[in-house]
Amino acid sequence: MSAPMETEQTTDQNGDASRHSLPEDKVLVPVEVTLKPSSTAKIDHVRSSVEGMLEKRSLSYIDGPIPVPLDDAFLSDNVQRICVCGCDTDEGTHNDNVLLFWQVKPVVHVFQLSEQGPCEDISSDGHSSSFNEWILPAKEFDGMWESLIYESGLKQRLLRYAASALLFTEKGVDPFLVSWNRIILLHGPPGTGKTSLCKALAQKLSIRFNSRYPQAQLVEVNAHSLFSKWFSESGKLVAKLFQKIQEMVEEESNLVFVLIDEVESLAAARKAALSGSEPSDSIRVVNALLTQLDKLKSSPNVIILTTSNITAAIDIAFVDRADIKAYVGPPTLQARYEILRSCLQELMRTGILTSLQDCKNVMLPNYASAKDKLNAPDFQEGVTFMQLCKRLLETAEACEGMSGRSLRKLPFLAHAALTNHFDCNPIKFLCTMVETAKRERSELPD
């Protein structure tokens, strides 16, 4: 942040291009405003109304929803949801942090979710192509960012990286003096949510930067399925794909995300071609793909997102091009607790789990708060709420080694194992989850 008296316009990770005459103790807090599908209101008008509403609201700020004021006809007619997203934490460790209204400078982002769904390009032979295209922000990605829980700082690191990459381009930094490629590589074992994180990141950035890029698109490419076709077509589909992407990025107001899934298949094809086990045409296709990626570097409004399940197999040519090479591993104890906490909270909200006597409408504490409560000198084992927290922590400990994908499925599998589906106590349910987790882990292949 610049000095308090400076007024140079800059852009932060919230996509806010504003004059930084802001006192240094002010905290920029993103406030995301989702319009109703039927709304035709202008975004600027909605933003002004929400900013006015927030100025009158002399209350504290904490991550989570803000009720849409019913006494404001304009907002109640057009706004579906208002949400404070101040911390963007990965495990919810700071969700209890409260900021007072005089400490905060809200940055309002107004958007409307696209309900079109993925569009597939149909090839001349009638088969669907190997890429899908979404208009962002998309309804099917709504809430995905918040549901993904990783080690501390990963999601915030990706947001800040994107802000810097777009800012450097906007300010005209000489790429021969300071190099950046706008390529992200997420690698790690299957089931850790790498592809979901890429989609959620694209969704979040399309919201945060919609003042500069009113349009945003995501093109998802499955590298493995592409190569099964490309070998016989000598790279024609490569050219077709990137011609499509090039048309998108030529629109300066359009922010384009290209997601290449399972990028390690490129390395496999390249090595096989060099060893002679694949036709030499395949290596030309791989090289063509790398060349096309390099060409996109000159376009300021495109970000390449890539994933790999096999770290050791990633082509060095890709590794060298990536600005961020982030390992996404199995969830830590803290992340496992937060994932299971969100699952349990949802089952209690929907009535799948019955409410406990002394904790109706309970909000389970995050990991840090739960540890503090359980380690407190006045901890009472007999209190039902504390029993629930303790059992949840024990369940998270019992799920060591399970992927995030497996953890999200665990509550469903545990419920399916119950003899009585309609009278389910949360504490007993957690005991069933532990048994289910043990069974799932024992059935994993060696």
Short mmCIF file of C-alpha atoms in Angstrom, two decimals:
data_model
loop_
_atom_site.label_atom_id
_atom_site.label_comp_id
_atom_site.label_asym_id
_atom_site.label_seq_id
_atom_site.Cartn_x
_atom_site.Cartn_y
_atom_site.Cartn_z
CA MET A 1 0.00 0.00 0.00
CA SER A 2 1.31 3.47 -0.81
CA ALA A 3 1.87 6.19 1.74
CA PRO A 4 -1.27 7.78 3.21
CA MET A 5 -0.96 11.05 1.26
CA GLU A 6 -0.33 9.47 -2.15
CA THR A 7 -3.19 9.23 -4.62
CA GLU A 8 -1.68 7.09 -7.38
CA GLN A 9 -4.19 4.59 -8.73
CA THR A 10 -3.21 0.98 -8.12
CA THR A 11 -4.87 -2.40 -8.07
CA ASP A 12 -4.93 -4.83 -5.15
CA GLN A 13 -5.81 -8.51 -4.95
CA ASN A 14 -9.45 -7.55 -4.58
CA GLY A 15 -9.42 -6.15 -8.11
CA ASP A 16 -10.04 -2.70 -6.69
CA ALA A 17 -8.54 0.05 -8.80
CA SER A 18 -8.91 2.90 -6.35
CA ARG A 19 -6.96 5.87 -5.09
CA HIS A 20 -4.91 4.84 -2.11
CA SER A 21 -5.41 7.91 0.03
CA LEU A 22 -6.62 5.32 2.52
CA PRO A 23 -5.20 5.42 6.05
CA GLU A 24 -2.75 2.60 6.55
CA ASP A 25 -4.78 1.08 9.38
CA LYS A 26 -7.81 0.59 7.12
CA VAL A 27 -8.43 -2.97 5.96
CA LEU A 28 -9.74 -3.56 2.44
CA VAL A 29 -12.55 -6.10 2.80
CA PRO A 30 -14.17 -7.66 -0.30
CA VAL A 31 -17.96 -7.68 -0.23
CA GLU A 32 -19.50 -9.86 -2.95
CA VAL A 33 -23.01 -9.03 -4.11
CA THR A 34 -24.89 -11.65 -6.14
CA LEU A 35 -27.71 -10.33 -8.31
CA LYS A 36 -30.92 -12.26 -8.79
CA PRO A 37 -31.19 -14.05 -12.16
CA SER A 38 -34.15 -11.82 -13.04
CA SER A 39 -32.36 -8.57 -12.18
CA THR A 40 -31.74 -6.04 -14.95
CA ALA A 41 -30.33 -3.36 -12.66
CA LYS A 42 -27.08 -1.66 -13.62
CA ILE A 43 -24.09 -2.92 -11.67
CA ASP A 44 -22.94 0.62 -10.84
CA HIS A 45 -26.32 1.44 -9.31
CA VAL A 46 -26.32 -1.71 -7.21
CA ARG A 47 -22.75 -1.09 -6.09
CA SER A 48 -23.59 2.46 -5.01
CA SER A 49 -26.66 1.28 -3.11
CA VAL A 50 -24.72 -1.44 -1.29
CA GLU A 51 -21.92 0.98 -0.43
CA GLY A 52 -24.50 3.38 0.97
CA MET A 53 -26.11 0.59 2.97
CA LEU A 54 -22.73 -0.44 4.39
CA GLU A 55 -21.90 3.14 5.38
CA LYS A 56 -25.09 3.35 7.43
CA ARG A 57 -24.41 -0.04 8.96
CA SER A 58 -22.24 0.88 11.96
CA LEU A 59 -21.60 -2.73 12.87
CA SER A 60 -18.69 -5.13 12.94
CA TYR A 61 -17.45 -7.10 9.92
CA ILE A 62 -16.99 -10.84 9.98
CA ASP A 63 -16.80 -13.30 7.10
CA GLY A 64 -20.23 -14.50 6.09
CA PRO A 65 -23.57 -13.28 4.75
CA ILE A 66 -25.10 -9.88 5.42
CA PRO A 67 -28.91 -9.79 5.33
CA VAL A 68 -30.33 -7.92 2.35
CA PRO A 69 -32.25 -4.97 3.89
CA LEU A 70 -35.97 -5.53 3.40
CA ASP A 71 -36.69 -1.82 3.80
CA ASP A 72 -34.64 -1.07 0.67
CA ALA A 73 -36.94 -1.94 -2.22
CA PHE A 74 -34.22 -1.58 -4.87
CA LEU A 75 -31.81 -3.98 -3.16
CA SER A 76 -34.45 -6.49 -2.10
CA ASP A 77 -35.79 -6.62 -5.67
CA ASN A 78 -32.40 -7.11 -7.30
CA VAL A 79 -29.95 -8.64 -4.83
CA GLN A 80 -29.94 -12.34 -4.02
CA ARG A 81 -27.02 -12.38 -1.57
CA ILE A 82 -24.48 -10.09 0.08
CA CYS A 83 -21.41 -11.75 1.56
CA VAL A 84 -18.30 -10.47 3.33
CA CYS A 85 -15.22 -12.37 2.13
CA GLY A 86 -12.58 -10.52 4.11
CA CYS A 87 -10.07 -13.15 5.05
CA ASP A 88 -10.33 -15.78 2.31
CA THR A 89 -8.78 -18.16 4.79
CA ASP A 90 -8.16 -21.77 3.88
CA GLU A 91 -9.06 -23.56 7.09
CA GLY A 92 -11.36 -21.02 8.66
CA THR A 93 -8.75 -20.22 11.30
CA HIS A 94 -9.64 -16.54 11.23
CA ASN A 95 -13.36 -16.78 10.69
CA ASP A 96 -13.95 -15.49 14.21
CA ASN A 97 -11.87 -12.36 13.62
CA VAL A 98 -14.08 -9.32 13.96
CA LEU A 99 -13.30 -5.99 12.28
CA LEU A 100 -15.08 -2.87 13.48
CA PHE A 101 -16.73 -0.68 10.85
CA TRP A 102 -14.21 2.15 11.29
CA GLN A 103 -11.33 -0.25 10.56
CA VAL A 104 -12.77 -1.34 7.23
CA LYS A 105 -12.87 -0.06 3.67
CA PRO A 106 -15.40 -2.35 1.92
CA VAL A 107 -14.68 -3.17 -1.72
CA VAL A 108 -17.99 -4.10 -3.35
CA HIS A 109 -18.06 -6.57 -6.25
CA VAL A 110 -21.43 -6.96 -7.98
CA PHE A 111 -22.05 -9.88 -10.34
CA GLN A 112 -24.71 -12.08 -11.86
CA LEU A 113 -24.20 -15.83 -12.16
CA SER A 114 -24.34 -17.36 -15.63
CA GLU A 115 -26.73 -20.31 -15.87
CA GLN A 116 -25.63 -21.46 -19.33
CA GLY A 117 -23.49 -24.37 -18.16
CA PRO A 118 -20.55 -25.78 -20.13
CA CYS A 119 -20.51 -25.46 -23.90
CA GLU A 120 -18.80 -28.13 -26.00
CA ASP A 121 -17.37 -27.41 -29.42
CA ILE A 122 -18.42 -30.10 -31.89
CA SER A 123 -15.74 -31.30 -34.29
CA SER A 124 -16.30 -31.88 -37.99
CA ASP A 125 -16.53 -35.66 -37.50
CA GLY A 126 -19.45 -35.21 -35.12
CA HIS A 127 -17.54 -36.09 -31.97
CA SER A 128 -17.39 -33.66 -29.10
CA SER A 129 -14.10 -31.84 -28.73
CA SER A 130 -11.71 -32.20 -25.85
CA PHE A 131 -12.49 -28.89 -24.20
CA ASN A 132 -15.41 -27.29 -22.40
CA GLU A 133 -16.16 -23.60 -22.15
CA TRP A 134 -17.93 -21.70 -19.36
CA ILE A 135 -19.09 -18.12 -19.06
CA LEU A 136 -17.93 -16.83 -15.68
CA PRO A 137 -19.01 -16.41 -13.00
CA ALA A 138 -20.94 -19.66 -13.45
CA LYS A 139 -23.76 -20.90 -11.25
CA GLU A 140 -22.28 -24.39 -10.98
CA PHE A 141 -19.07 -23.01 -9.44
CA ASP A 142 -20.93 -20.88 -6.90
CA GLY A 143 -19.69 -21.67 -3.38
CA MET A 144 -16.85 -23.90 -4.62
CA TRP A 145 -14.10 -21.54 -3.41
CA GLU A 146 -15.44 -21.49 0.14
CA SER A 147 -15.83 -25.29 0.25
CA LEU A 148 -12.17 -25.94 -0.61
CA ILE A 149 -9.95 -26.13 2.47
CA TYR A 150 -6.17 -26.31 2.23
CA GLU A 151 -3.05 -25.51 4.16
CA SER A 152 -2.78 -21.97 5.40
CA GLY A 153 -2.21 -19.34 2.75
CA LEU A 154 -2.55 -21.37 -0.48
CA LYS A 155 -5.74 -19.75 -1.74
CA GLN A 156 -4.64 -16.27 -0.70
CA ARG A 157 -1.29 -16.86 -2.40
CA LEU A 158 -3.04 -17.67 -5.68
CA LEU A 159 -5.26 -14.58 -5.44
CA ARG A 160 -2.28 -12.32 -4.79
CA TYR A 161 -0.31 -13.90 -7.61
CA ALA A 162 -3.11 -13.21 -10.09
CA ALA A 163 -3.41 -9.62 -8.88
CA SER A 164 0.33 -9.06 -9.36
CA ALA A 165 0.37 -10.73 -12.79
CA LEU A 166 -2.47 -8.56 -14.08
CA LEU A 167 -1.06 -5.42 -12.45
CA PHE A 168 2.41 -5.89 -13.99
CA THR A 169 0.79 -6.21 -17.41
CA GLU A 170 -1.47 -3.21 -16.82
CA LYS A 171 1.46 -1.03 -15.76
CA GLY A 172 3.51 -2.02 -18.81
CA VAL A 173 6.40 -3.71 -16.98
CA ASP A 174 9.01 -4.78 -19.55
CA PRO A 175 8.77 -8.63 -19.69
CA PHE A 176 12.38 -8.84 -20.89
CA LEU A 177 13.54 -7.21 -17.65
CA VAL A 178 11.01 -8.77 -15.27
CA SER A 179 9.60 -12.07 -16.47
CA TRP A 180 6.24 -13.62 -15.66
CA ASN A 181 4.15 -16.05 -17.71
CA ARG A 182 0.74 -16.09 -15.97
CA ILE A 183 0.95 -19.89 -15.67
CA ILE A 184 0.01 -21.76 -12.49
CA LEU A 185 0.89 -25.42 -11.88
CA LEU A 186 -0.89 -27.32 -9.10
CA HIS A 187 0.49 -30.80 -8.49
CA GLY A 188 -0.17 -33.54 -5.98
CA PRO A 189 -2.00 -36.85 -5.48
CA PRO A 190 -5.49 -37.47 -6.91
CA GLY A 191 -8.51 -36.34 -4.92
CA THR A 192 -6.96 -33.25 -3.37
CA GLY A 193 -9.12 -30.81 -5.33
CA LYS A 194 -6.58 -29.36 -7.76
CA THR A 195 -9.00 -29.11 -10.68
CA SER A 196 -11.75 -27.75 -8.43
CA LEU A 197 -9.33 -25.16 -7.04
CA CYS A 198 -8.45 -24.01 -10.56
CA LYS A 199 -12.13 -23.61 -11.44
CA ALA A 200 -12.89 -21.87 -8.16
CA LEU A 201 -9.91 -19.54 -8.63
CA ALA A 202 -11.11 -18.59 -12.11
CA GLN A 203 -14.58 -17.95 -10.69
CA LYS A 204 -13.23 -15.82 -7.85
CA LEU A 205 -10.97 -13.77 -10.13
CA SER A 206 -13.80 -13.18 -12.60
CA ILE A 207 -15.72 -11.61 -9.70
CA ARG A 208 -12.84 -9.66 -8.17
CA PHE A 209 -11.70 -8.16 -11.49
CA ASN A 210 -15.08 -7.59 -13.13
CA SER A 211 -14.67 -3.82 -12.99
CA ARG A 212 -11.77 -4.09 -15.47
CA TYR A 213 -12.90 -7.26 -17.27
CA PRO A 214 -16.71 -7.27 -17.52
CA GLN A 215 -16.58 -10.61 -19.34
CA ALA A 216 -14.77 -13.79 -18.30
CA GLN A 217 -14.51 -17.28 -19.74
CA LEU A 218 -13.01 -20.59 -18.67
CA VAL A 219 -11.76 -23.10 -21.24
CA GLU A 220 -11.09 -26.54 -19.73
CA VAL A 221 -8.78 -28.81 -21.71
CA ASN A 222 -8.20 -32.45 -20.81
CA ALA A 223 -4.69 -33.07 -22.09
CA HIS A 224 -5.01 -36.84 -21.87
CA SER A 225 -8.13 -37.06 -24.02
CA LEU A 226 -6.73 -34.54 -26.47
CA PHE A 227 -3.71 -36.64 -27.25
CA SER A 228 -5.78 -39.70 -28.05
CA LYS A 229 -7.08 -37.70 -31.02
CA TRP A 230 -4.19 -35.43 -31.83
CA PHE A 231 -1.77 -38.20 -32.75
CA SER A 232 -3.81 -39.04 -35.85
CA GLU A 233 -4.68 -35.48 -36.78
CA SER A 234 -1.15 -34.04 -36.70
CA GLY A 235 -1.87 -31.12 -34.45
CA LYS A 236 -4.89 -29.77 -36.31
CA LEU A 237 -6.95 -29.83 -33.13
CA VAL A 238 -4.17 -27.96 -31.33
CA ALA A 239 -4.41 -25.16 -33.84
CA LYS A 240 -8.21 -25.19 -33.71
CA LEU A 241 -8.24 -25.03 -29.92
CA PHE A 242 -5.80 -22.15 -29.68
CA GLN A 243 -7.46 -20.30 -32.54
CA LYS A 244 -10.61 -20.38 -30.42
CA ILE A 245 -8.69 -19.13 -27.37
CA GLN A 246 -6.97 -16.43 -29.42
CA GLU A 247 -10.35 -15.14 -30.58
CA MET A 248 -11.42 -14.88 -26.95
CA VAL A 249 -8.36 -12.96 -25.77
CA GLU A 250 -8.55 -10.50 -28.66
CA GLU A 251 -11.50 -8.97 -26.84
CA GLU A 252 -9.66 -6.71 -24.39
CA SER A 253 -12.56 -6.62 -21.92
CA ASN A 254 -12.60 -10.43 -21.72
CA LEU A 255 -10.58 -12.25 -19.03
CA VAL A 256 -9.78 -15.78 -20.23
CA PHE A 257 -8.71 -18.75 -18.11
CA VAL A 258 -7.29 -21.85 -19.80
CA LEU A 259 -7.34 -24.95 -17.59
CA ILE A 260 -5.16 -27.85 -18.78
CA ASP A 261 -5.95 -30.90 -16.66
CA GLU A 262 -3.59 -33.87 -16.24
CA VAL A 263 -0.70 -32.02 -17.82
CA GLU A 264 1.63 -34.92 -16.97
CA SER A 265 0.24 -36.74 -20.00
CA LEU A 266 2.19 -34.24 -22.10
CA ALA A 267 5.39 -35.44 -20.47
CA ALA A 268 4.48 -39.08 -21.09
CA ALA A 269 3.83 -38.43 -24.77
CA ARG A 270 7.04 -36.44 -25.14
CA LYS A 271 9.21 -39.13 -23.51
CA ALA A 272 7.52 -41.91 -25.47
CA ALA A 273 8.12 -40.08 -28.73
CA LEU A 274 11.78 -39.52 -27.91
CA SER A 275 12.22 -43.21 -27.07
CA GLY A 276 10.62 -44.24 -30.35
CA SER A 277 7.56 -45.95 -28.86
CA GLU A 278 5.23 -43.28 -30.24
CA PRO A 279 5.14 -41.72 -33.71
CA SER A 280 7.39 -38.71 -34.17
CA ASP A 281 4.30 -36.70 -35.03
CA SER A 282 3.35 -36.70 -31.34
CA ILE A 283 6.40 -34.75 -30.24
CA ARG A 284 5.62 -32.12 -32.85
CA VAL A 285 2.15 -31.82 -31.34
CA VAL A 286 3.59 -31.35 -27.84
CA ASN A 287 6.03 -28.75 -29.08
CA ALA A 288 3.21 -27.00 -30.93
CA LEU A 289 1.23 -26.82 -27.70
CA LEU A 290 4.17 -25.31 -25.83
CA THR A 291 4.66 -22.81 -28.64
CA GLN A 292 1.01 -21.80 -28.50
CA LEU A 293 1.26 -21.28 -24.75
CA ASP A 294 4.26 -19.03 -25.31
CA LYS A 295 2.26 -17.00 -27.82
CA LEU A 296 -0.45 -16.40 -25.25
CA LYS A 297 2.15 -14.74 -23.04
CA SER A 298 1.79 -11.56 -25.10
CA SER A 299 -1.93 -11.36 -24.28
CA PRO A 300 -2.48 -9.50 -20.99
CA ASN A 301 -5.93 -10.95 -20.29
CA VAL A 302 -5.25 -14.69 -20.14
CA ILE A 303 -4.17 -16.93 -17.24
CA ILE A 304 -3.11 -20.56 -17.74
CA LEU A 305 -4.08 -23.01 -14.98
CA THR A 306 -2.57 -26.52 -15.05
CA THR A 307 -2.80 -29.61 -12.83
CA SER A 308 -0.82 -32.82 -12.49
CA ASN A 309 -1.36 -35.97 -10.42
CA ILE A 310 2.19 -37.29 -10.90
CA THR A 311 4.74 -34.74 -9.78
CA ALA A 312 7.77 -36.66 -11.04
CA ALA A 313 6.31 -36.95 -14.54
CA ILE A 314 5.79 -33.24 -15.16
CA ASP A 315 7.62 -32.10 -18.27
CA ILE A 316 10.51 -29.79 -17.38
CA ALA A 317 9.35 -27.49 -20.18
CA PHE A 318 6.13 -26.89 -18.26
CA VAL A 319 7.81 -26.61 -14.88
CA ASP A 320 10.11 -23.93 -16.23
CA ARG A 321 7.21 -21.91 -17.64
CA ALA A 322 5.07 -21.96 -14.48
CA ASP A 323 5.27 -18.91 -12.20
CA ILE A 324 3.72 -20.80 -9.28
CA LYS A 325 4.35 -24.49 -8.68
CA ALA A 326 2.17 -25.32 -5.69
CA TYR A 327 1.95 -28.76 -4.12
CA VAL A 328 -1.59 -29.69 -3.09
CA GLY A 329 -1.33 -32.63 -0.72
CA PRO A 330 -3.71 -34.57 1.51
CA PRO A 331 -5.47 -32.38 4.08
CA THR A 332 -3.76 -31.74 7.40
CA LEU A 333 -5.50 -32.41 10.73
CA GLN A 334 -6.71 -28.83 10.81
CA ALA A 335 -8.05 -29.04 7.25
CA ARG A 336 -9.70 -32.41 7.94
CA TYR A 337 -11.44 -30.94 10.98
CA GLU A 338 -12.71 -27.97 8.97
CA ILE A 339 -13.94 -30.18 6.11
CA LEU A 340 -15.81 -32.48 8.49
CA ARG A 341 -17.11 -29.50 10.47
CA SER A 342 -18.67 -28.02 7.33
CA CYS A 343 -20.19 -31.41 6.46
CA LEU A 344 -21.66 -31.87 9.94
CA GLN A 345 -22.97 -28.31 9.98
CA GLU A 346 -24.77 -28.88 6.68
CA LEU A 347 -26.35 -32.14 7.85
CA MET A 348 -27.59 -30.41 11.00
CA ARG A 349 -28.92 -27.49 8.98
CA THR A 350 -30.93 -29.76 6.69
CA GLY A 351 -32.28 -31.90 9.53
CA ILE A 352 -30.47 -35.07 8.48
CA LEU A 353 -28.94 -35.00 11.95
CA THR A 354 -31.18 -34.26 14.92
CA SER A 355 -30.44 -31.25 17.11
CA LEU A 356 -28.84 -31.79 20.48
CA GLN A 357 -30.74 -30.75 23.60
CA ASP A 358 -28.43 -28.01 24.81
CA CYS A 359 -27.08 -26.83 21.48
CA LYS A 360 -29.97 -26.18 19.14
CA ASN A 361 -28.98 -24.17 16.04
CA VAL A 362 -25.39 -24.69 17.13
CA MET A 363 -22.47 -23.25 15.16
CA LEU A 364 -19.51 -25.56 15.61
CA PRO A 365 -16.26 -23.72 16.42
CA ASN A 366 -13.34 -23.70 14.01
CA TYR A 367 -10.24 -25.74 14.71
CA ALA A 368 -8.35 -23.10 16.68
CA SER A 369 -11.37 -22.24 18.85
CA ALA A 370 -12.16 -25.91 19.46
CA LYS A 371 -8.59 -26.62 20.59
CA ASP A 372 -8.70 -23.62 22.93
CA LYS A 373 -12.02 -24.71 24.43
CA LEU A 374 -10.93 -28.32 24.89
CA ASN A 375 -7.61 -27.30 26.49
CA ALA A 376 -9.19 -24.71 28.78
CA PRO A 377 -8.87 -25.35 32.54
CA ASP A 378 -12.64 -25.10 32.98
CA PHE A 379 -13.37 -27.66 30.24
CA GLN A 380 -16.41 -29.75 31.23
CA GLU A 381 -16.54 -33.21 29.70
CA GLY A 382 -20.24 -33.58 30.45
CA VAL A 383 -21.45 -30.65 28.35
CA THR A 384 -23.00 -32.05 25.17
CA PHE A 385 -21.64 -29.26 22.97
CA MET A 386 -18.08 -29.90 24.13
CA GLN A 387 -18.54 -33.64 23.66
CA LEU A 388 -19.50 -32.93 20.07
CA CYS A 389 -16.39 -30.79 19.51
CA LYS A 390 -14.16 -33.42 21.07
CA ARG A 391 -15.70 -36.22 19.01
CA LEU A 392 -15.35 -34.17 15.82
CA LEU A 393 -11.66 -33.63 16.52
CA GLU A 394 -11.18 -37.35 17.20
CA THR A 395 -12.93 -38.14 13.92
CA ALA A 396 -10.60 -35.80 12.04
CA GLU A 397 -7.61 -37.53 13.64
CA ALA A 398 -8.97 -40.93 12.59
CA CYS A 399 -9.20 -39.78 8.95
CA GLU A 400 -5.47 -39.24 8.51
CA GLY A 401 -4.34 -40.04 4.97
CA MET A 402 -7.75 -39.57 3.37
CA SER A 403 -8.09 -37.12 0.50
CA GLY A 404 -10.40 -34.14 0.55
CA ARG A 405 -12.62 -35.88 -1.99
CA SER A 406 -12.92 -38.94 0.27
CA LEU A 407 -13.66 -36.79 3.31
CA ARG A 408 -16.52 -35.06 1.52
CA LYS A 409 -18.05 -38.46 0.69
CA LEU A 410 -17.52 -39.87 4.17
CA PRO A 411 -20.68 -38.42 5.82
CA PHE A 412 -22.87 -39.89 3.07
CA LEU A 413 -21.25 -43.32 3.38
CA ALA A 414 -21.58 -43.18 7.17
CA HIS A 415 -25.26 -42.28 6.90
CA ALA A 416 -25.81 -45.15 4.47
CA ALA A 417 -24.36 -47.51 7.09
CA LEU A 418 -26.90 -46.48 9.75
CA THR A 419 -29.75 -48.83 10.66
CA ASN A 420 -32.08 -45.91 11.44
CA HIS A 421 -31.78 -43.06 8.93
CA PHE A 422 -34.41 -40.86 10.56
CA ASP A 423 -33.20 -40.53 14.14
CA CYS A 424 -29.54 -39.67 13.97
CA ASN A 425 -27.72 -38.10 16.90
CA PRO A 426 -24.62 -36.08 15.81
CA ILE A 427 -22.32 -37.66 18.40
CA LYS A 428 -23.37 -41.20 17.50
CA PHE A 429 -23.10 -40.26 13.83
CA LEU A 430 -19.47 -39.22 14.33
CA CYS A 431 -18.76 -42.63 15.88
CA THR A 432 -20.19 -44.23 12.74
CA MET A 433 -18.03 -41.93 10.62
CA VAL A 434 -14.91 -43.17 12.42
CA GLU A 435 -15.85 -46.79 11.71
CA THR A 436 -16.64 -45.93 8.09
CA ALA A 437 -13.31 -44.14 7.71
CA LYS A 438 -11.45 -47.19 9.04
CA ARG A 439 -13.29 -49.42 6.58
CA GLU A 440 -12.62 -47.09 3.66
CA ARG A 441 -8.92 -46.89 4.49
CA SER A 442 -8.64 -50.68 4.82
CA GLU A 443 -10.19 -51.14 1.38
CA LEU A 444 -7.76 -48.81 -0.36
CA PRO A 445 -5.42 -50.60 -2.82
CA ASP A 446 -1.81 -50.91 -1.68
#
